[in-house]
Each structure stands twice: as structure tokens, then as C-alpha cells.
Coordinates of C-alpha atoms and ligand atoms in Angstrom, one line a residue:
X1 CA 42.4 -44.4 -117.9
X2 CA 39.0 -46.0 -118.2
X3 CA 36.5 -45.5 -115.4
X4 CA 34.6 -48.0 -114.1
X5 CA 31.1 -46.7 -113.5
X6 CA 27.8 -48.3 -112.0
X7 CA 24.6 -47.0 -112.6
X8 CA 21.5 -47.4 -110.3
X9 CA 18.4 -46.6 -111.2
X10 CA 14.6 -48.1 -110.6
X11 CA 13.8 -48.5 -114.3
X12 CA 15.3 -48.7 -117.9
X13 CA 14.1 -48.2 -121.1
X14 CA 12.7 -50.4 -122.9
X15 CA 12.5 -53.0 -119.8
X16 CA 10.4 -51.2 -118.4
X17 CA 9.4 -47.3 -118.0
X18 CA 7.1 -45.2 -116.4
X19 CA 9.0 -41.6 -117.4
X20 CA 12.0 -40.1 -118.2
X21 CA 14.2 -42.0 -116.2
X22 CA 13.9 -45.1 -118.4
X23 CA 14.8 -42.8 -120.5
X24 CA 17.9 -41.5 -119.0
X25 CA 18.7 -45.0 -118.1
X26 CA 18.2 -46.3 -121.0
X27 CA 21.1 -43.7 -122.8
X28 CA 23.1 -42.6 -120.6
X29 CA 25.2 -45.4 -119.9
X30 CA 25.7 -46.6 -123.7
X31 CA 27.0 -42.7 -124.6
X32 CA 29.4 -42.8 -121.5
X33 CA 30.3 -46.2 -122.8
X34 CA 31.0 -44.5 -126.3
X35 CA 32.8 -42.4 -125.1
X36 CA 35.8 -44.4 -123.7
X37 CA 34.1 -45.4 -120.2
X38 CA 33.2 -48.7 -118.5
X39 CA 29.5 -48.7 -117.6
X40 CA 27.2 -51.2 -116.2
X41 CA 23.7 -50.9 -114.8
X42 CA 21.9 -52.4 -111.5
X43 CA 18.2 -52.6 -111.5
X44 CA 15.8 -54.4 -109.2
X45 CA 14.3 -57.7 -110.6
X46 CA 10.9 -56.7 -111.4
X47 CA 9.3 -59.1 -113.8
X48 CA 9.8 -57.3 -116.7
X49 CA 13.8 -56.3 -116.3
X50 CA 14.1 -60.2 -115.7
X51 CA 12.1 -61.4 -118.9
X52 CA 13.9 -58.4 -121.2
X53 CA 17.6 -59.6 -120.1
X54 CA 19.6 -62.0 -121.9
X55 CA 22.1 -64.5 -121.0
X56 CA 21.1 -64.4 -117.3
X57 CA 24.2 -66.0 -115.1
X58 CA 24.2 -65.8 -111.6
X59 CA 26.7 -63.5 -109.7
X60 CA 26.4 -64.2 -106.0
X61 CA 23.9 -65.7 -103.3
X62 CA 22.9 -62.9 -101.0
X63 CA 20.4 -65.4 -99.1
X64 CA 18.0 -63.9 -96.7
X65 CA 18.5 -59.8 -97.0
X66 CA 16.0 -56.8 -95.3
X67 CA 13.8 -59.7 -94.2
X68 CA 13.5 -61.5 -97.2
X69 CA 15.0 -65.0 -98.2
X70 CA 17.0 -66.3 -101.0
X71 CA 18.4 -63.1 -102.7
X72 CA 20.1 -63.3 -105.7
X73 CA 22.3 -61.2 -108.0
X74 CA 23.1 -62.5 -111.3
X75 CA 23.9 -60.3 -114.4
X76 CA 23.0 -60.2 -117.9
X77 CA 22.9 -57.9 -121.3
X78 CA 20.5 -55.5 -122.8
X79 CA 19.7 -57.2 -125.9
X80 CA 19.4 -54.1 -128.0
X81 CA 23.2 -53.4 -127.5
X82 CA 24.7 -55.4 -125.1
X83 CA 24.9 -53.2 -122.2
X84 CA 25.6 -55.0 -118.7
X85 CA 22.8 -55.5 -116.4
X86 CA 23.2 -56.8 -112.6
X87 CA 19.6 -57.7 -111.8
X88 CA 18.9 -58.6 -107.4
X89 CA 16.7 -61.5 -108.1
X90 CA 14.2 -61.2 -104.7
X91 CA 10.8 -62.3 -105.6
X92 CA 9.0 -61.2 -102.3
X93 CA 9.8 -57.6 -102.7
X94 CA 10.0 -57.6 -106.5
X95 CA 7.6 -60.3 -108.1
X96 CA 4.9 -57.9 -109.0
X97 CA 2.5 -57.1 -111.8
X98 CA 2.2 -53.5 -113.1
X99 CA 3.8 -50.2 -111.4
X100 CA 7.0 -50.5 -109.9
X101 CA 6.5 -48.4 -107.0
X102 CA 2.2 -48.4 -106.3
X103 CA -0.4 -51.2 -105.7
X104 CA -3.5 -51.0 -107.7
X105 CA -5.1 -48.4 -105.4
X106 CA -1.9 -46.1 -106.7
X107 CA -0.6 -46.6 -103.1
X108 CA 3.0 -46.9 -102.6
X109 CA 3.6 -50.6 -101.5
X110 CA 3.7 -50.9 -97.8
X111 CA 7.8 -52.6 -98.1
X112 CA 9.0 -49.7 -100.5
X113 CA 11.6 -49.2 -97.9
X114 CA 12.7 -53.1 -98.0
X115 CA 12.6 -53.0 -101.5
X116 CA 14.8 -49.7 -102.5
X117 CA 16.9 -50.1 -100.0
X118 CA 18.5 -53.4 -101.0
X119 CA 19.0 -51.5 -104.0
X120 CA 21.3 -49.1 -102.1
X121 CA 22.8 -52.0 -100.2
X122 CA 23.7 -54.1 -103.5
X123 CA 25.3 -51.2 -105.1
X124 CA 27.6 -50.4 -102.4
X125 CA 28.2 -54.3 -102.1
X126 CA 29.2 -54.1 -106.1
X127 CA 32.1 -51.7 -105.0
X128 CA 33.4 -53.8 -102.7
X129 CA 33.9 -57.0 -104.8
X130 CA 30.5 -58.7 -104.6
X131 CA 31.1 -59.3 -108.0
X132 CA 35.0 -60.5 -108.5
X133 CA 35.2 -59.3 -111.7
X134 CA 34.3 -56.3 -112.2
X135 CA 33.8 -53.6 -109.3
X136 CA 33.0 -49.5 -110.2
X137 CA 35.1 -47.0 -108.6
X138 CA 32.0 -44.5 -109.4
X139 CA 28.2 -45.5 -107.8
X140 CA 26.0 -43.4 -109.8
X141 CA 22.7 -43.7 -108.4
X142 CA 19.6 -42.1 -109.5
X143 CA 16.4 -40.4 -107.9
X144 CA 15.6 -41.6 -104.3
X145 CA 15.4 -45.5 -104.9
X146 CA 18.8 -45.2 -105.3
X147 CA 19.2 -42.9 -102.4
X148 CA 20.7 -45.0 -100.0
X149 CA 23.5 -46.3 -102.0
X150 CA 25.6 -43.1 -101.0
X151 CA 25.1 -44.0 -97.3
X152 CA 26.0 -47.4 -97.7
X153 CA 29.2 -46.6 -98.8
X154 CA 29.8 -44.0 -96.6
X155 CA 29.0 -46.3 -93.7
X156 CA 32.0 -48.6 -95.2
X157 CA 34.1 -45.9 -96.0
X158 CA 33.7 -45.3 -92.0
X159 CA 34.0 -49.1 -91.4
X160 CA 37.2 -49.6 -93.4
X161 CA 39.0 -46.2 -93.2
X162 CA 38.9 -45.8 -97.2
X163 CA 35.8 -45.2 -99.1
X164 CA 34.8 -48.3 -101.4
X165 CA 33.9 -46.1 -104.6
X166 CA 33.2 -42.6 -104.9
X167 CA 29.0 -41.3 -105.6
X168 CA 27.0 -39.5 -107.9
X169 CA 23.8 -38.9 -106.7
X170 CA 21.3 -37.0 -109.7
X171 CA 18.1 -36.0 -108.6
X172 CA 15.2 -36.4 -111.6
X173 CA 12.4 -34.9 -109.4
X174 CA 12.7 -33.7 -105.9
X175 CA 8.9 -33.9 -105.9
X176 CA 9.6 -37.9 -104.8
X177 CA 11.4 -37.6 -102.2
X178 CA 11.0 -41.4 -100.9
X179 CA 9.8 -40.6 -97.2
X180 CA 8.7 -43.6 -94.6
X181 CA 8.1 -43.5 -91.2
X182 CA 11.2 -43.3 -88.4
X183 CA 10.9 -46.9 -87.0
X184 CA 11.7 -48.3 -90.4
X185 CA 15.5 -46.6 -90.2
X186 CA 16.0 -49.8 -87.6
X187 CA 15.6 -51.9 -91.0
X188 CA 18.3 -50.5 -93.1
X189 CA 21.0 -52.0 -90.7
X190 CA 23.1 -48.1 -91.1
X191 CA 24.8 -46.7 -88.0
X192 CA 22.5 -45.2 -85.4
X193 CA 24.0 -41.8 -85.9
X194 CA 22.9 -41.8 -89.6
X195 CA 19.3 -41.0 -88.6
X196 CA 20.0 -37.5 -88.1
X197 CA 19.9 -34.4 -89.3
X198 CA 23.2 -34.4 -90.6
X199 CA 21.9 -37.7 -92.3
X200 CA 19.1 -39.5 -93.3
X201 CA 16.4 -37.7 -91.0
X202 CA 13.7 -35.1 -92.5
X203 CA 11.3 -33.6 -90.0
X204 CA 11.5 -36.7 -87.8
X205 CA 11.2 -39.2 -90.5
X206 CA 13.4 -40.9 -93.2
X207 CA 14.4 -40.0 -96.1
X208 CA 15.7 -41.4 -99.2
X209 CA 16.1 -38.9 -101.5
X210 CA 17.8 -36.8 -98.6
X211 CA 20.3 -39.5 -97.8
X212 CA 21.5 -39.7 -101.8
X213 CA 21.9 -35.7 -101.1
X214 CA 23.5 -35.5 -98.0
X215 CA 26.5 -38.5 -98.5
X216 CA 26.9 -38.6 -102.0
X217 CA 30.3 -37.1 -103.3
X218 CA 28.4 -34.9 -105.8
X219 CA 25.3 -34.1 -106.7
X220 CA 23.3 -33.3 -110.0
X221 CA 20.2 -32.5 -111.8
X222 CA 18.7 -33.0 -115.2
X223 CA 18.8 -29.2 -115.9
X224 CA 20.8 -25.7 -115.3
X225 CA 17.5 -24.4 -114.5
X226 CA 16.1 -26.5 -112.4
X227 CA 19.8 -27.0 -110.4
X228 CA 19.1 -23.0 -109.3
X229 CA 15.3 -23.4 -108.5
X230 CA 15.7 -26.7 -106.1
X231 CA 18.3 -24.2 -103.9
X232 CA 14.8 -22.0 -103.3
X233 CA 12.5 -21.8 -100.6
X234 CA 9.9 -22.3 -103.1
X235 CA 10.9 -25.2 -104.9
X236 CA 13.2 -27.1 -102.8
X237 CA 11.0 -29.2 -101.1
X238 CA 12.5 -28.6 -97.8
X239 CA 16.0 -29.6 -98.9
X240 CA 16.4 -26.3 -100.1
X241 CA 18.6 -25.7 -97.1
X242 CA 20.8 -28.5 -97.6
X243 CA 21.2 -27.9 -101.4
X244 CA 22.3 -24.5 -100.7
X245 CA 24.8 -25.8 -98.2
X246 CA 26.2 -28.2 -101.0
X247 CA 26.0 -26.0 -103.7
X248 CA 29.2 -26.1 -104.6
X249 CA 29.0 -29.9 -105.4
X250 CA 25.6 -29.5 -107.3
X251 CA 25.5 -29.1 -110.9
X252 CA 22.4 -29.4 -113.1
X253 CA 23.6 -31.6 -116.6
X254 CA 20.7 -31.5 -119.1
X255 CA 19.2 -34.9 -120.4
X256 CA 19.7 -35.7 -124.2
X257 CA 17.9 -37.4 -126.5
X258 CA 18.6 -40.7 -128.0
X259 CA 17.9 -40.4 -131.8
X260 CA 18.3 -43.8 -132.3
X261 CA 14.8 -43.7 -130.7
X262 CA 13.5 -40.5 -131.1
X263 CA 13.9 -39.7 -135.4
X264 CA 11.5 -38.6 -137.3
X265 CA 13.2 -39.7 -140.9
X266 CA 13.7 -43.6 -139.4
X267 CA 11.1 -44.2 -136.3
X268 CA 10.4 -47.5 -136.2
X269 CA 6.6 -47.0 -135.0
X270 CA 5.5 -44.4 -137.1
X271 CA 3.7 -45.6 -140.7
X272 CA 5.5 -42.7 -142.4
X273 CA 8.9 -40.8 -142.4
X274 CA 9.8 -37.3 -142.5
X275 CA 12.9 -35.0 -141.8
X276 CA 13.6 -31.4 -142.1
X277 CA 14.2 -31.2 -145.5
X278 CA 11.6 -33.6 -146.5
X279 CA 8.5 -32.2 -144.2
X280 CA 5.4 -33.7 -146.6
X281 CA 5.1 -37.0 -144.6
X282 CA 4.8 -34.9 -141.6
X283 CA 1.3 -34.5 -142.5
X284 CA 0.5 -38.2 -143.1
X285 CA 1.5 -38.7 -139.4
X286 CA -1.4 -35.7 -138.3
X287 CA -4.0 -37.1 -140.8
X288 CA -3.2 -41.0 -139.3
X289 CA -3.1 -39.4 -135.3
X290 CA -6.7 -38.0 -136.9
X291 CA -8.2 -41.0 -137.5
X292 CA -6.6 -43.0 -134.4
X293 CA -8.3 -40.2 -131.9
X294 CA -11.6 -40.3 -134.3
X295 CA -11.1 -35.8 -134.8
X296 CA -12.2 -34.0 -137.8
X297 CA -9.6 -34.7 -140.7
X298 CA -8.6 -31.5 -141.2
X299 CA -5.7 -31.2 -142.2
X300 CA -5.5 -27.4 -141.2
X301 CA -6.7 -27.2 -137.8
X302 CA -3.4 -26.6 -135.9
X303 CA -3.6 -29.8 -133.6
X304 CA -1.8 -29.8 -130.3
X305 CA -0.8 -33.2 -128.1
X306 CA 0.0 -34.1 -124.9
X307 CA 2.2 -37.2 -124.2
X308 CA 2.7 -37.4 -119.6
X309 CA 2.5 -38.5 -116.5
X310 CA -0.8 -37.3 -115.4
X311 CA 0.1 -35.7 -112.2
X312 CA -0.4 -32.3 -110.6
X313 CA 3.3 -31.3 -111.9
X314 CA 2.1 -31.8 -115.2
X315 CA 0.0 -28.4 -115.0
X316 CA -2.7 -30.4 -117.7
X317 CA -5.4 -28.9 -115.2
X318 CA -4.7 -25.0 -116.9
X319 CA -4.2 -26.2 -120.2
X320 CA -7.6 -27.6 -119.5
X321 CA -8.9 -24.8 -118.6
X322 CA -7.2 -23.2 -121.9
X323 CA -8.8 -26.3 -124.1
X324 CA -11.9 -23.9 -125.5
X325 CA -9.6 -21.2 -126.5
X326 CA -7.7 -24.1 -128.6
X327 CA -11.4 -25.0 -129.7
X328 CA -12.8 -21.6 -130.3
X329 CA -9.9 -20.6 -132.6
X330 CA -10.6 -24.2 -134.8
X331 CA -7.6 -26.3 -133.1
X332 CA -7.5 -29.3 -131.8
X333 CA -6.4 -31.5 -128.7
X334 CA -5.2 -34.7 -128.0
X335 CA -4.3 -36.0 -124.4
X336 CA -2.8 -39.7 -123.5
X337 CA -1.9 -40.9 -120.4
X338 CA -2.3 -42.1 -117.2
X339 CA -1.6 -41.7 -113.3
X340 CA -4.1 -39.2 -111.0
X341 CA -7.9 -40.6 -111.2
X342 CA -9.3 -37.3 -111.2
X343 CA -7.2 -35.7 -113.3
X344 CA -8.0 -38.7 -115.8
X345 CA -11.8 -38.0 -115.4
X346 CA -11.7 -34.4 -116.2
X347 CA -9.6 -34.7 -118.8
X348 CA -12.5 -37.2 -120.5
X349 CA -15.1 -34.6 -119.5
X350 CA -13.2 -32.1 -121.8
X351 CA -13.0 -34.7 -124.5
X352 CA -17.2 -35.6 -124.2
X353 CA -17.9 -31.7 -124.6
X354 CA -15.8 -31.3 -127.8
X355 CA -16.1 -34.9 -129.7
X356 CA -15.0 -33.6 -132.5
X357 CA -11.8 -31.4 -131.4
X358 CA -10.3 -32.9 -128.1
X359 CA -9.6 -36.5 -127.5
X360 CA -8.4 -38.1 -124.2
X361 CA -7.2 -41.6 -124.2
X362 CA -5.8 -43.2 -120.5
X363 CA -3.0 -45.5 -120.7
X364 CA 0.5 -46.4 -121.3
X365 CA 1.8 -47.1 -125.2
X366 CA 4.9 -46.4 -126.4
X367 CA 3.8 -46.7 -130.1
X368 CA 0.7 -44.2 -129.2
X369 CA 3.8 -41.8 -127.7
X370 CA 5.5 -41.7 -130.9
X371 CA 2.1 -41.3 -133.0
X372 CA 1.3 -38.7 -131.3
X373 CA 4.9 -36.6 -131.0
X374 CA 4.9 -37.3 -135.0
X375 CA 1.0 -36.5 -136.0
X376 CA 0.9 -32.6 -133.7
X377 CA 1.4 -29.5 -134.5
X378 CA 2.4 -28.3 -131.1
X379 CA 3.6 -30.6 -128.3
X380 CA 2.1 -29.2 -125.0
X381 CA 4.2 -29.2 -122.0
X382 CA 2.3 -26.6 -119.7
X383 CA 4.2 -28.1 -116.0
X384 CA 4.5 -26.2 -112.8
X385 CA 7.8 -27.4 -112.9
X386 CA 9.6 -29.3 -114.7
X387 CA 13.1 -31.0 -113.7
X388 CA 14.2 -31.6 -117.7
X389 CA 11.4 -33.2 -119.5
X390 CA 11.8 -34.6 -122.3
X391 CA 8.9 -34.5 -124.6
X392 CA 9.6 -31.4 -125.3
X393 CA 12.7 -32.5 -126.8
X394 CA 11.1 -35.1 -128.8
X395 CA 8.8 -32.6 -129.8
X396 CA 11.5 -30.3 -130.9
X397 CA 13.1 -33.6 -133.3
X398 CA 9.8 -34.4 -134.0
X399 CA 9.0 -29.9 -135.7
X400 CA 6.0 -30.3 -133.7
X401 CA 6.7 -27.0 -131.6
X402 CA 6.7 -27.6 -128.1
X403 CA 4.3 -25.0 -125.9
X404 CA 5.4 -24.8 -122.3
X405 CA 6.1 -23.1 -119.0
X406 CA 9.1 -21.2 -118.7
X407 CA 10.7 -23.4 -115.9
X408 CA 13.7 -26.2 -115.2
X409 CA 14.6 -28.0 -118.6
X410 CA 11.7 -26.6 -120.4
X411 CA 13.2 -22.9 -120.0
X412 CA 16.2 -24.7 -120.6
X413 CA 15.5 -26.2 -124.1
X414 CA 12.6 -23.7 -125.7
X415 CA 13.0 -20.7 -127.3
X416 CA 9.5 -18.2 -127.6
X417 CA 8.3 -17.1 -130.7
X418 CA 8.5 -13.8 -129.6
X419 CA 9.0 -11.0 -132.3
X420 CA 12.8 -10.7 -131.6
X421 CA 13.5 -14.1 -131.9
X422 CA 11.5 -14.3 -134.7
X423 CA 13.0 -11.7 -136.4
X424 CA 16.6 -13.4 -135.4
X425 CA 15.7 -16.8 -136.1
X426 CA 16.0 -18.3 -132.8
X427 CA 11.9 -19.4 -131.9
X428 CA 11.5 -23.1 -131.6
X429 CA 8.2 -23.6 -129.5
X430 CA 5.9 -20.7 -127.3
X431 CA 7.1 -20.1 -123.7
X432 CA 4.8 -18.6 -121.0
X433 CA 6.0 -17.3 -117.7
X434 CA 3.0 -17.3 -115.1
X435 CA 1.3 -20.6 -114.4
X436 CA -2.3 -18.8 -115.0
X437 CA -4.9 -19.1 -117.9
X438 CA -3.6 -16.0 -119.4
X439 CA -0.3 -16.6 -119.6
X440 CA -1.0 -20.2 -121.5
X441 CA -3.9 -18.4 -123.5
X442 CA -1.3 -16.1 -124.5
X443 CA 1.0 -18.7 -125.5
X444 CA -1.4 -20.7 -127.3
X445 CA -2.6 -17.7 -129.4
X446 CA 1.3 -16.9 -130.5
X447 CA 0.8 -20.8 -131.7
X448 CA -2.6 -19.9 -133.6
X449 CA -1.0 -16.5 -135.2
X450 CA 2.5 -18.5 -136.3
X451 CA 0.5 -21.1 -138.0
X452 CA -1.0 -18.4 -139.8
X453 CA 2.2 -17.8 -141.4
X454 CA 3.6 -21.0 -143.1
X455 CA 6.8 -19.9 -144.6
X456 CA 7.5 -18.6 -140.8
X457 CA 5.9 -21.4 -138.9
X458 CA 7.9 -24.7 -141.5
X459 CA 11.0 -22.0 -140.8
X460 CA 11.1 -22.3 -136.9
X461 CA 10.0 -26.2 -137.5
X462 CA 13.3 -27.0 -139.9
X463 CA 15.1 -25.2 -136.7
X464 CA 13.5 -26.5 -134.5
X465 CA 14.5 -30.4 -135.3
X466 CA 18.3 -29.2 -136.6
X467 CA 18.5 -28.3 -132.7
X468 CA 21.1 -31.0 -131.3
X469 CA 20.1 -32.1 -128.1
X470 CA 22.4 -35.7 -127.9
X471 CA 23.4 -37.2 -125.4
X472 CA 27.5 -36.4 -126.7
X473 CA 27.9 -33.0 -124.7
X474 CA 26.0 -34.4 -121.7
X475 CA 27.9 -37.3 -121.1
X476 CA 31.1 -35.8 -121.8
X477 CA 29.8 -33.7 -118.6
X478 CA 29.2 -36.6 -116.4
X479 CA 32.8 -38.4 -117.6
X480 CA 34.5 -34.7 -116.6
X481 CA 32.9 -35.3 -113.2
X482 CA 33.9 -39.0 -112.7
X483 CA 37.1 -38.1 -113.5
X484 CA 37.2 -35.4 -110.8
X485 CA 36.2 -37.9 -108.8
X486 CA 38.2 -40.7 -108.7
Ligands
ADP1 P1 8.5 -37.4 -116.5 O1 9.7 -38.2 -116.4 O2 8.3 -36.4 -115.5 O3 7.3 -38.3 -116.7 P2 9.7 -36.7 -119.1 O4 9.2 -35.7 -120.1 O5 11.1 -36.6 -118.7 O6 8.7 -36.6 -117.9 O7 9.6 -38.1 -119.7 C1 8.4 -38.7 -120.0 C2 8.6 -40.0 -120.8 O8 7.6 -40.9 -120.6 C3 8.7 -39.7 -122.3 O9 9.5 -40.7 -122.9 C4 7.3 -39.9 -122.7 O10 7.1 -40.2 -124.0 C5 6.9 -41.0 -121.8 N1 5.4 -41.1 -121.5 C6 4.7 -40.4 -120.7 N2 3.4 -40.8 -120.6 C7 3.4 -41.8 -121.5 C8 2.3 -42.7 -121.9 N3 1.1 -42.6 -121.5 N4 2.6 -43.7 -122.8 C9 3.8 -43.8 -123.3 N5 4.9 -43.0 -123.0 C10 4.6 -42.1 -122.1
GLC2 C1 11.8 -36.8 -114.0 C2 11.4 -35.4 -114.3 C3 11.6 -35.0 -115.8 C4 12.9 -35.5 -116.3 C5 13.0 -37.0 -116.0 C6 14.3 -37.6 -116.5 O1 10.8 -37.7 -114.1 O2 10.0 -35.2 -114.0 O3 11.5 -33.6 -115.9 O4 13.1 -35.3 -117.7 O5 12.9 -37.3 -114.7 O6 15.4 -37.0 -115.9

């Protein structure tokens, strides 16, 4: 039997992307498809989502929806492989340059709960026929702009006496937790007794994120690791309690890697090719990321690079803080990206102390990504925590051996080059436990003493990149639960 599945998500690679969800979004959906299963997508209609679909036809006139006239769905195709798209065409809530979710002061947009929660309204409408030809029997909706598409259908599972489609609810980072202020719950048009605590109330406000957790048939995360933490006091964000409670319906899937994006031997933004058994051009990648970041060419300093969100989960404050070790010991350092101000500006006071050997650049480039996961040595991913991640992984294809903290999906996916593995051929990357400048010092200086050692260090690179982290086994996971499901 072929299941019908709907995913809903904020963002999709390469429409448009911000993190690993575009990633995810981006995949998923075509290896579910692969493997036997009928998968669409819904996406809000930023600007960029409507200028990257094809063949846009409409699908049905919502007219005037959470305060805002003339909405529209209509449906069209990824260009890159077909995939269906429904698109809700609302210009008021969605017409926007730049971020998705912040204004140009990086504040969240004052109608964020308007604008996700037509999202969750149109997805549970798609299960009950909006669209006549095509309607899921699974609503898999992702991180809390998608939150409310659980509650919707189970408000007309309660209105109708059957539940429309069954839900999926995957949490990417329970650090978002899409929170706004009690008097908006009057908006959403749910039942009164929703906004509670069995429901859609946190600490006397309302949540998003908590209403994809608390009515959605299942839940899951983008790790095994990260499934266990989130059910701690420490790192559950307050919905530890709750995630405990539904434990038995949480289960952490880990994220894949698309290598039709992500391959060193056939990247279609890199200059120069490479694979495990053919490392050479690996070093015409470092010597070009060199020159691009204006360091030393030298083609034997052991260079490290950092590809992220800049964000206090990131943990780019202690690798900071680490950045003269990496200096002292003739290494270098390359940072890109962009989000916290002040993180950005002491990243570039790092960079103005040591011209030569650390380079910070602030923006968003996906060509620049790829240059970068290519042209390192070592891949730095040094998070507080970390629900999958996936540079790592790109790292990992990439034999630029991934350095992180031992936590979620990056536990998950590395293995230390401690002695023992070593000696039984299992290191990929360096793995420290405690979030303090020891612990990554420590880390970094394993890096430093394995370069040392070339036949050791091209060894743990060739396994490193013959690692198989596709999307196959994941989605097979996902399709196991649909099929519980429906
Ligand atoms: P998160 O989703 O928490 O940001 P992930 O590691 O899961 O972390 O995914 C990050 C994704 O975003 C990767 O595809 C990475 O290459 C990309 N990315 C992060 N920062 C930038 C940037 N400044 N420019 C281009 N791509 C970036
Ligand atoms: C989130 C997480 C990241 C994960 C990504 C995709 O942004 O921070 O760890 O890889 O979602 O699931």
C-alpha cells in the first residue's frame, strides 16, 4: 500500500534555508518518495519558495484567514526533481525580504503567530480534502511552525468523531520553542479547552512547539542522543515532563546526508574533485579556501573551519577561547556565518589579532559552505548541544575530521581518536566531553598530534568519508512509523 504523506516544514533547501531543516526538507521527502511512498510538501509563500517553484496552478481560495485577506493555496514542483509543493500564497504575513522568522533588528515579527499558524491550519485542511485530489493520511509537521498542525486535526478529529489523518510531529531544536503571549490563543480559532495544560499552555502562555508535542500521534527527533537528553531536567526545556510522559511515542531518527549535494568526487561548487581513493585534489581545495580567507599558504598548517548558525548553541565562544592554542601550535582558523551581533564581533576581534591564521567572514553562502567543508582539515562543531547537526556529517564525506562535543547527533555520528579506536580503526573526528577550555584544548591537541602522523591521519580520513550516513536507513525509519500509523 502506498502512503500518502504531507510534510510541513518553514523552509526547504534550495528555496530557501537558514539550517538544517532545509536540509532535512529538502531530502527527506524525495528518499521516502524512493522508497515506495507518496510525499508532498507545504511551505509558506515566502518570496523565495514562490520564485523557486515551477508550474504554479492554483488549488483553492481560502479568502480572508487569521486576519488577513485573499489567501491562496496553489501547488507546484521542485524543479530539481519534481517534488510536489503546496505553497499558501498570503502576502501580508509572507511578502517579506530576508529571514523568515526575524525583522532586521533579528526580532521575531510581531504576527509570527498569524503567520505559522495558518501553516497548521492549511495542513490539517489538506487532510480533509482542501485539495480534491490528493489528501495525506500522514501530517508530518516539523519544528514548532508546524506545531499547530497536530491540534488542528485533533480539534476535527473531535468535531467529526474520526481523526482526518494521523501526525508526526519531529522536533529539530527544542531550543525554539515558538512561545507568544496568552491573548493571541483567541486568534487560532481552537477549542477553548485547548489552552491548557493538557494542551497548548506553557507557564501561562502559548506554545507551539508544545502543542506539536502534546497532540501529535508520535513524536521524533533528529538523533538517539538527543531523543534521551530532551526527557532531562537539564535539557528539556521545560517539556522535559511531558516528553517523559510520551516517551513511549518518542523516538530520535538520525538525519542523513544527501550526497547528491554533499560529494566531494562531483560537488558542483568546488573548483576541484577528490574522493577517498583519490585524496590529492583535497589539497587544492585547502590551498583555494587559503587564498579566499587571505591565510598563509601553507599547505601544512593543519587548518580547521567552521560552517553555523552563530548562536549561543553553537558553543563558537570556547572554541574562541581555544583559537590561540590552534595558533600557538601553527594551525589555522576559519569561521563563516551569521546570526548573534556580538558573537559576530568577537569572532572578527579574534580574526584582527591573528591576520595571518584566523579568518572570520559574516554571511550566508552556500558556495562559501562547500569551500570551506572541502578546503579544512578539521570541521569544528564545538555546540552545547546539538539536536543532529549536520556539518559534521558533511565534514565526515568531506575527510575533513569533524572536532566536537560529545552530545545529541554529534555523539551520535563521531568517533574519538582515542588510542583504542585508533588502534581498532574506528576514529573519525576528536570528541570532547565537558563544554570547558580544557576539554576542547584537549581535543584540539589529539587533532595537532594525528596530523603528525600522515599514514594514521589520510587512514581515519579514507574512513571517515566511506562512513554511510544516507538518507536510505532513515527513511526506511520514518515509512516503518507511517505504517504503524495508519
Ligand atoms: P543548524 O540547523 O542548527 O543550523 P545543522 O548542522 O543541522 O545546524 O545545519 C546547518 C546547515 O546550514 C548546514 O547545511 C550548513 O552548511 C548550513 N549553514 C550554516 N551556516 C551557513 C552559512 N553561513 N552559509 C551557508 N550555509 C550555512
Ligand atoms: C536543527 C538542529 C540541528 C539539526 C537540524 C536538522 O536546526 O539545530 O542539530 O541537524 O535542525 O534536523
Amino acid at each position: 500500500m502506498t502512503i500518502r504523506a504531507l510534510h510541513v516544514a518553514s523552509e526547504l533547501y534550495p528555496l530557501l534555508k537558514t539550517g538544517g531543516l532545509a536540509d532535512v526538507a529538502g531530502a527527506l521527502p524525495s528518499a521516502l518518495i524512493e522508497r515506495g511512498a507518496d510525499v508532498r510538501v507545504l511551505l509558506p509563500g515566502f518570496p523565495a519558495v514562490l520564485a523557486g517553484l515551477h508550474d504554479l496552478q492554483p488549488v483553492a481560495r481560502l479568502g480572508r484567514r487569521f486576519d488577513t485577506a485573499d489567501v491562496m493555496l496553489e501547488r507546484g514542483t521542485l524543479p530539481a526533481n519534481g517534488l510536489g509543493v503546496y505553497v499558501i500564497r498570503a502576502a501580508a504575513l509572507y511578502d517579506r525580504p530576508g529571514n523568515p522568522y526575524l525583522n532586521d533588528e533579528h526580532v521575531p515579527y510581531g504576527d509570527n503567530a498569524q503567520r505559522f499558524a495558518l501553516l497548521g491550519w492549511v495542513a490539517a485542511q489538506l487532510a480533509q480534502q482542501l485539495d480534491p485530489a490528493w489528501s495525506p493520511q500522514i501530517v508530518h509537521a516539523h519544528d514548532w511552525h508546524a506545531g499547530l498542525a497536530p491540534a488542528y486535526l485533533k480539534a476535527a478529529e473531535r468535531q467529526h468523531g474520526r481523526a482526518p489523518a494521523r501526525s508526526v510531529f519531529t522536533i529539530h531544536n527544542l531550543a525554539y520553542q515558538g512561545i507568544f503571549p496568552a491573548h493571541q490563543f483567541g486568534l487560532l480559532g481552537l477549542p477553548d479547552d485547548f489552552f491548557s495544560m493538557h494542551g497548548v499552555e506553557f507557564y501561562g502562555q502559548l506554545s507551539f512547539l508544545k502543542a506539536g508535542l502534546y497532540y501529535s500521534d508520535r513524536i521524533t527527533t533528529v538523533s538517539p542522543t538527543y531523543a534521551r537528553e530532551i526527557q532531562t531536567l537539564a535539557h528539556g526545556g521545560g517539556l522535559d515532563a511531558l516528553l517523559r510522559h510520551r516517551a513511549h511515542d518518542l523516538s530520535g531518527i538520525l538525519n542523513g546526508v544527501d550526497y547528491t549535494v554533499w560529494n566531494p568526487a562531483s560537488d558542483a561548487l568546488l573548483a576541484t574533485h577528490y574522493s577517498a581513493s583519490r585524496l590529492a585534489g583535497k589539497l587544492a581545495c585547502k590551498e583555494a579556501l587559503q587564498k579566499r580567507f587571505g591565510l598563509a599558504q601553507k599547505s601544512d598548517a593543519l587548518l580547521f573551519g567552521v560552517v553555523s548558525r552563530l548562536t549561543e548553541q553553537k558553543g563558537l565562544d570556547l572554541l574562541l577561547e581555544a583559537a590561540p592554542e590552534i595558533v600557538r601550535r601553527g594551525g589555522q582558523l576559519v569561521v563563516f556565518g551569521t546570526g548573534d551581533p556580538a558573537l559576530e564581533n568577537g569572532l572578527q576581534r579574534v580574526a584582527q589579532a591573528h591576520p595571518e591564521s584566523v579568518a572570520v567572514e559574516l554571511g550566508f553562502d552556500e558556495t562559501l559552505a562547500h569551500t570551506i567543508i572541502a578546503g579544512s582539515d578539521v570541521v569544528a562543531v564545538p555546540s552545547r548541544f546539538e539536536p543532529c547537526g549536520l556539518t559534521q556529517l558533511y565534514g565526515l564525506a568531506y575527510g575533513s575530521l569533524p572536532l566536537v562535543h560529545g552530545v545529541g547527533g554529534l555523539a551520535d555520528t563521531v568517533a574519538d581518536a582515542s588510542l583504542e579506536n585508533l588502534a581498532d580503526d574506528l576514529a573519525t573526528g576528536f570528541v570532547f566531553e565537558r563544554f570547558e577550555p580544557k576539554g576542547i584544548t584537549a581535543a584540539i591537541r589529539r587533532a595537532f598530534a594525528l596530523y603528525g602522523r600522515r599514514t594514521e591521519w589520510k587512514a581515519a580520513q579514507r574512513r571517515a568519508m566511506c562512513q554511510d550516513f544516507g538518507w536510505g536507513a532513515s527513511a526506511e525509519r520514518y515509512l516503518a512509523l507511517y505504517r504503524e500509523l495508519v
